GROMACS .gro file of C-alpha atoms in nm:
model
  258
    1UNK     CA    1  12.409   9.975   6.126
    2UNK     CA    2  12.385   9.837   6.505
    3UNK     CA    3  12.175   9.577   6.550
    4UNK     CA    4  11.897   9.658   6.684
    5UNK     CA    5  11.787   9.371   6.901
    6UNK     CA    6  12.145   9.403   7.078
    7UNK     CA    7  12.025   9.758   7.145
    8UNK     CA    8  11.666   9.660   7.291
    9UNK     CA    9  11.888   9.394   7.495
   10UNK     CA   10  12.126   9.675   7.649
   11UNK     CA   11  11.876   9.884   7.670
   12UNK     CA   12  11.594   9.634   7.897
   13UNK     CA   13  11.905   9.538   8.054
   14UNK     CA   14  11.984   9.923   8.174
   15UNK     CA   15  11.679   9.974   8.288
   16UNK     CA   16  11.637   9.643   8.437
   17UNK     CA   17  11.910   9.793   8.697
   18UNK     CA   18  11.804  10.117   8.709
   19UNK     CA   19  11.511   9.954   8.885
   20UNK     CA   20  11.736   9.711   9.144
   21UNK     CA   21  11.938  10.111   9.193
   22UNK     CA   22  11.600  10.245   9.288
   23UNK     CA   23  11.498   9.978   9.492
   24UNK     CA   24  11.802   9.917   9.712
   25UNK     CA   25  11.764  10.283   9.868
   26UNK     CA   26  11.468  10.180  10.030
   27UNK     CA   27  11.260   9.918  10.243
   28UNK     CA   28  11.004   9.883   9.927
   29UNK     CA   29  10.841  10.103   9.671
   30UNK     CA   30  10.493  10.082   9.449
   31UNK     CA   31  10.485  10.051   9.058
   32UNK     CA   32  10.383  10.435   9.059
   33UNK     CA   33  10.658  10.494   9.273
   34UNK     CA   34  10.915  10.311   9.136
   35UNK     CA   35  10.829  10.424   8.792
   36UNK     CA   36  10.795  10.813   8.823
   37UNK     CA   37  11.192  10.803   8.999
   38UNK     CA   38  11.327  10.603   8.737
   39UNK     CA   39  11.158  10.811   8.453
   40UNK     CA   40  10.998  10.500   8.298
   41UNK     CA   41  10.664  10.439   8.150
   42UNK     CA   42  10.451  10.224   8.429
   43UNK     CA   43  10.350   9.974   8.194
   44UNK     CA   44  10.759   9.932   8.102
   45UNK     CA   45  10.827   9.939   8.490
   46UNK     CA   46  10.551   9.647   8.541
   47UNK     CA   47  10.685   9.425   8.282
   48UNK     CA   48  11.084   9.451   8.361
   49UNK     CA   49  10.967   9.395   8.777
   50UNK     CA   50  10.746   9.081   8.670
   51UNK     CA   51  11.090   8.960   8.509
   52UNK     CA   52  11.284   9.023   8.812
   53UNK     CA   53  11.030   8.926   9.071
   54UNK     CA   54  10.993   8.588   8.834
   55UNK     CA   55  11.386   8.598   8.853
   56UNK     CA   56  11.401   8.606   9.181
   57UNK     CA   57  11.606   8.900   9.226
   58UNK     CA   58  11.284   9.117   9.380
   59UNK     CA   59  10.981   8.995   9.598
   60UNK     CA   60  10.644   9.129   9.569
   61UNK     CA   61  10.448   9.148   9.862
   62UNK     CA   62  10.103   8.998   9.779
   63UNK     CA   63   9.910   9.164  10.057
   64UNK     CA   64  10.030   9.533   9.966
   65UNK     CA   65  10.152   9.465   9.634
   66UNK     CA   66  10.488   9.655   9.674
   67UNK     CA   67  10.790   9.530   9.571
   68UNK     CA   68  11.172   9.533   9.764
   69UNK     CA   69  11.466   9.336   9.656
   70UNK     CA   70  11.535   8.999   9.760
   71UNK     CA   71  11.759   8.803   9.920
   72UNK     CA   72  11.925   8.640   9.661
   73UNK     CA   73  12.088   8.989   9.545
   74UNK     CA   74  12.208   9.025   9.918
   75UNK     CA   75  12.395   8.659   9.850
   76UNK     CA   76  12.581   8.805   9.582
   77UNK     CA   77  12.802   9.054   9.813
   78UNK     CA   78  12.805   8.904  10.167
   79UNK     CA   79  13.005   8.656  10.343
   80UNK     CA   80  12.865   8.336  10.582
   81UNK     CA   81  12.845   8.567  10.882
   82UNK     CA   82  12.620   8.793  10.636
   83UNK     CA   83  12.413   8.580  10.478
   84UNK     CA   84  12.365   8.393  10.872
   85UNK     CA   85  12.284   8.728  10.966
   86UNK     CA   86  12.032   8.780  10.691
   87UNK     CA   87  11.902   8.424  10.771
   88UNK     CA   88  11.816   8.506  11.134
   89UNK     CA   89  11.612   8.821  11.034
   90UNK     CA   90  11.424   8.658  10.753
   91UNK     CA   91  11.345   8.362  10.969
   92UNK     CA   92  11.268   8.512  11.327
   93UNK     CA   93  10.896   8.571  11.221
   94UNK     CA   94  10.861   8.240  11.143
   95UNK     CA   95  11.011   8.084  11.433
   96UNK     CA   96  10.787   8.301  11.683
   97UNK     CA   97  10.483   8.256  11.450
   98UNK     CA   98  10.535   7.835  11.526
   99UNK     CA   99  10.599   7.876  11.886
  100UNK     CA  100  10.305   8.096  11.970
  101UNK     CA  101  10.051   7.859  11.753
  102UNK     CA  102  10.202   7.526  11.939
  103UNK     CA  103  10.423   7.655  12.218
  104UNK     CA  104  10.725   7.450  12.157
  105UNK     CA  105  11.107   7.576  12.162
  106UNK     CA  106  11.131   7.614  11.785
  107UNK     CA  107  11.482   7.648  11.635
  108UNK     CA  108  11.704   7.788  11.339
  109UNK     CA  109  12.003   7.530  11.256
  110UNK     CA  110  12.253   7.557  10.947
  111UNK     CA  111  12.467   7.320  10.824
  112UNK     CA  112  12.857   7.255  10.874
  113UNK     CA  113  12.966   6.989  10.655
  114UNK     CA  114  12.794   6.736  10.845
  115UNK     CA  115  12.723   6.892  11.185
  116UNK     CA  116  12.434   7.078  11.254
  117UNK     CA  117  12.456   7.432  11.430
  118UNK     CA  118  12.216   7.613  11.641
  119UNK     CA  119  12.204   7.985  11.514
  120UNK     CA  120  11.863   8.118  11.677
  121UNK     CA  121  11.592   7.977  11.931
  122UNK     CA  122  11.278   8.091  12.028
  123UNK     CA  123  11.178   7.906  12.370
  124UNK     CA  124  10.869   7.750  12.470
  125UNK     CA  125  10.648   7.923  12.761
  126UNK     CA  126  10.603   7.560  12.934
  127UNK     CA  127  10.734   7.479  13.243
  128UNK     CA  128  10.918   7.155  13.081
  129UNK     CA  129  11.034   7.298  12.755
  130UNK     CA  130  11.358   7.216  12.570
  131UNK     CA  131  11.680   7.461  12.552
  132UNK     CA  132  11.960   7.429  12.325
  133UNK     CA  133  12.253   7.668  12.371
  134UNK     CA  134  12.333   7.904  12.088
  135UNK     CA  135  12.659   7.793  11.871
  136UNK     CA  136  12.563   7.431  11.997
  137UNK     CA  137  12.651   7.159  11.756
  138UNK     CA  138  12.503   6.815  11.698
  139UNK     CA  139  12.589   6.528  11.472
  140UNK     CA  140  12.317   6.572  11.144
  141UNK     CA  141  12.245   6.188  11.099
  142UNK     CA  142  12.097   6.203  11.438
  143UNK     CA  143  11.873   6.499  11.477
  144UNK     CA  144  11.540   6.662  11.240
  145UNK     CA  145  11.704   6.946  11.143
  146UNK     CA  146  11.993   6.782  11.024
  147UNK     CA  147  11.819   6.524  10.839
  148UNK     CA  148  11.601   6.787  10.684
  149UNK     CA  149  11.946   6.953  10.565
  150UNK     CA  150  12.126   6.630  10.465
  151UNK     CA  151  11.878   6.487  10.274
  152UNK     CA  152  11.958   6.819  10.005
  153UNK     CA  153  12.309   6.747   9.947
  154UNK     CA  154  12.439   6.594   9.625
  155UNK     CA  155  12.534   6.253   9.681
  156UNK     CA  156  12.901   6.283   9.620
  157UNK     CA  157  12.856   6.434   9.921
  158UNK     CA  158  12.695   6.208  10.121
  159UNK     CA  159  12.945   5.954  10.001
  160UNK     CA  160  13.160   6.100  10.222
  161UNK     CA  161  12.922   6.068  10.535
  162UNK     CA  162  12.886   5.720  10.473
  163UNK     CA  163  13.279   5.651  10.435
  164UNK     CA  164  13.234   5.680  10.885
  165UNK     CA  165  13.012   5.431  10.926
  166UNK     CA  166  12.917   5.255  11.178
  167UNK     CA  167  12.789   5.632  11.317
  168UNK     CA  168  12.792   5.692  11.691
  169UNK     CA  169  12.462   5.569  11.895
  170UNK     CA  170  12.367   5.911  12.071
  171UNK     CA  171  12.055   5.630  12.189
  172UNK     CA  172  11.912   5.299  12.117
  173UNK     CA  173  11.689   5.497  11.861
  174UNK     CA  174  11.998   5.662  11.656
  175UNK     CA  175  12.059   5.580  11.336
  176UNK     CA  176  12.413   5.413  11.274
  177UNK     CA  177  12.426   5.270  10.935
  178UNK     CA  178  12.392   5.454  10.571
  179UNK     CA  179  12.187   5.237  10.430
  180UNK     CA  180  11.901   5.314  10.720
  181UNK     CA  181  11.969   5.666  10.699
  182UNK     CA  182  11.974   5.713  10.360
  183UNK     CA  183  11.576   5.564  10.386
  184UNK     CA  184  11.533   5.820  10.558
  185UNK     CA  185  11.649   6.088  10.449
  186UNK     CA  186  11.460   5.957  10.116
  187UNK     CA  187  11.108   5.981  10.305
  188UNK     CA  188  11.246   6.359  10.392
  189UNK     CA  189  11.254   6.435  10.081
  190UNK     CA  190  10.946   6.285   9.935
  191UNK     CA  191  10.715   6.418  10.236
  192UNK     CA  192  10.920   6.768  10.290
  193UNK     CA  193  11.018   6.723  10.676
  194UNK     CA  194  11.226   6.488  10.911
  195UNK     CA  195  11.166   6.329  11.220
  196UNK     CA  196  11.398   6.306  11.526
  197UNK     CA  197  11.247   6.007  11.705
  198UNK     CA  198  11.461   6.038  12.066
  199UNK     CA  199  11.756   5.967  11.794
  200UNK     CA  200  11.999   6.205  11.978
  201UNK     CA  201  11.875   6.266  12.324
  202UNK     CA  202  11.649   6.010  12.546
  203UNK     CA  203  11.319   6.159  12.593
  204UNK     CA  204  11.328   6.438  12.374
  205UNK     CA  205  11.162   6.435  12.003
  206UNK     CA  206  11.203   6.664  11.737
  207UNK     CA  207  11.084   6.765  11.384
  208UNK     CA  208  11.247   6.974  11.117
  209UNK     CA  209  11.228   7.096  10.777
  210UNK     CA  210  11.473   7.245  10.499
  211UNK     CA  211  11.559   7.618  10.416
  212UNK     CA  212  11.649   7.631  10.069
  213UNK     CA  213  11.847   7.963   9.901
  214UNK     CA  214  11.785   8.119   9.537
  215UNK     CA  215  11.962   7.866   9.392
  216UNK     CA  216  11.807   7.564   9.520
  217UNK     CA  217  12.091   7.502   9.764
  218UNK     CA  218  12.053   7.404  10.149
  219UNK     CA  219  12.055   7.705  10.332
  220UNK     CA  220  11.937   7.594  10.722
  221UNK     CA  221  11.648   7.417  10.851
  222UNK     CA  222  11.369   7.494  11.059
  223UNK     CA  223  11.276   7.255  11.373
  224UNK     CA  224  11.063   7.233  11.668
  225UNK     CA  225  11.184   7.039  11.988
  226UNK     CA  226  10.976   6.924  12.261
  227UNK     CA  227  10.956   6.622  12.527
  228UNK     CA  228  10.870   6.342  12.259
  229UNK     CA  229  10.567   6.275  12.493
  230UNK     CA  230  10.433   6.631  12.387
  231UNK     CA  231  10.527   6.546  12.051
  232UNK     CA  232  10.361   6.215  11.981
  233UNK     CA  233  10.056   6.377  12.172
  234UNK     CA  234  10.065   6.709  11.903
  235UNK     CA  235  10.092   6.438  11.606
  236UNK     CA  236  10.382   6.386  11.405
  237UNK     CA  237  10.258   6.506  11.062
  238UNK     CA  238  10.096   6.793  11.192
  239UNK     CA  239  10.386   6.906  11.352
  240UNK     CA  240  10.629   6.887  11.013
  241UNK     CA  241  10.329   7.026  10.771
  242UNK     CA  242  10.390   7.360  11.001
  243UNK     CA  243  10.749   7.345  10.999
  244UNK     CA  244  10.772   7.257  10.614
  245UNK     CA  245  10.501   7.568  10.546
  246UNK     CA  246  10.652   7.818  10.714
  247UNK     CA  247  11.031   7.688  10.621
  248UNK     CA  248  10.895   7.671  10.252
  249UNK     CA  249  10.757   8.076  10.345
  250UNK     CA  250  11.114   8.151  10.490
  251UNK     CA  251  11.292   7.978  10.118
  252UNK     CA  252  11.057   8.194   9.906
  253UNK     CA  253  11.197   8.527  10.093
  254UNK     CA  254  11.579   8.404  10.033
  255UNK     CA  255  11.442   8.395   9.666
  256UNK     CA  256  11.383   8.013   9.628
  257UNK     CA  257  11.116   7.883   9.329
  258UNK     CA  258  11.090   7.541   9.366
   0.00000   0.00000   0.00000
């Protein structure tokens, strides 16, 4: 006689992706929705998209309580030029939402082994704003967003970073030795942001926080750059609790729970 539980298991486990099927032809569905094209009971349909939105595998809009896969299903069948792709889209909101509340040049950076790279930029409106070519790359130790991002690797990474010490001085202000920098990227990670103090360019500050994927992995970073005048005027900790929110808001759509 089958075993029953090994049935219920195939069977939740069928339906399970009879729901992702549903879902992946379109933008985002309701539970009535959902349920009357996939045949199943709505109470059966609530509890298998609780487990998937819990998962991580579907996102739930909390305004209009619909529900469209997420980001972390994308990961699963796209190369780096996707999943950049993916990352600009998810993260473009965010980046305009910072620069209209503070109008600063905010940025979108990933992570190269131990250079960061400039994938997106929304400019400031000032007259004196900062500009950073797209594709640009900067040395992580010395800059917010790579901070933010190097402070998430495993330290058999970092190990590596440290083996070419003494690192460049971009300014009097960079950081050259691994014992300073690790500090620091130890405060990034207890308060949630990093701060680029004129560390890479005279004159110009910067703050940045992490993007993280599903699996708890650096993804990119979020930053805002402006004349470290502006900066120090705005308030450093202000400045990184908006980057970390929206980052953190940016993480939850690429189907992070942390």
């Amino acid at each position: 006689m089958p075993d029953a539980r090994t049935d219920s298991t195939v069977q939740s486990l069928s339906r399970g992706l009879a729901l992702l099927e549903d879902l992946a032809g379109r933008d985002e569905a309701g539970l009535v929705e959902v349920a009357e094209r996939t045949g199943l009971g709505r109470s059966t349909t609530h509890r298998l998209l609780s487990t998937l939105v819990a998962a991580g595998w579907v996102v739930q809009d909390r305004r209009t309580q619909r529900y469209r896969l997420s980001h972390k299903i994308v990961g699963l069948a796209v190369g780096p030029r996707e999943r950049t792709a993916r990352l600009r889209a998810t993260a473009r909101p965010h980046l305009e939402a910072v620069r209209d509340e503070i109008d600063e040049t905010t940025n979108l950076v990933v992570l190269e082994r131990f250079t960061a790279v400039y994938v997106d930029q929304v400019p400031s409106s000032r007259a004196v704003r900062l500009f950073t070519e797209i594709g640009s790359q900067v040395p992580a130790y010395a800059t917010a967003s790579g901070k933010a991002m190097l402070a998430h690797l495993g330290i058999e990474v970092l190990i590596e970073l440290w083996a070419t010490e003494p690192f460049p001085a971009r300014t009097p202000h960079t950081i050259t030795s691994h014992e300073a920098l690790y500090a620091d990227l130890e405060r990034v990670r207890s308060r949630g942001w990093a701060v680029d103090n004129e560390e890479y360019e005279e004159g110009v500050g910067c703050v940045g926080a992490p993007i993280l994927n599903h699996a708890g992995a650096i993804e990119g970073a979020l930053s805002i750059s402006s004349p470290a005048a502006r900066m120090h005027r705005i308030g450093t900790p202000e400045l990184g609790e908006l980057v970390a929110r929206h980052a953190a808001a940016i993480s939850s759509e690429l189907g992070h729970r942390g």
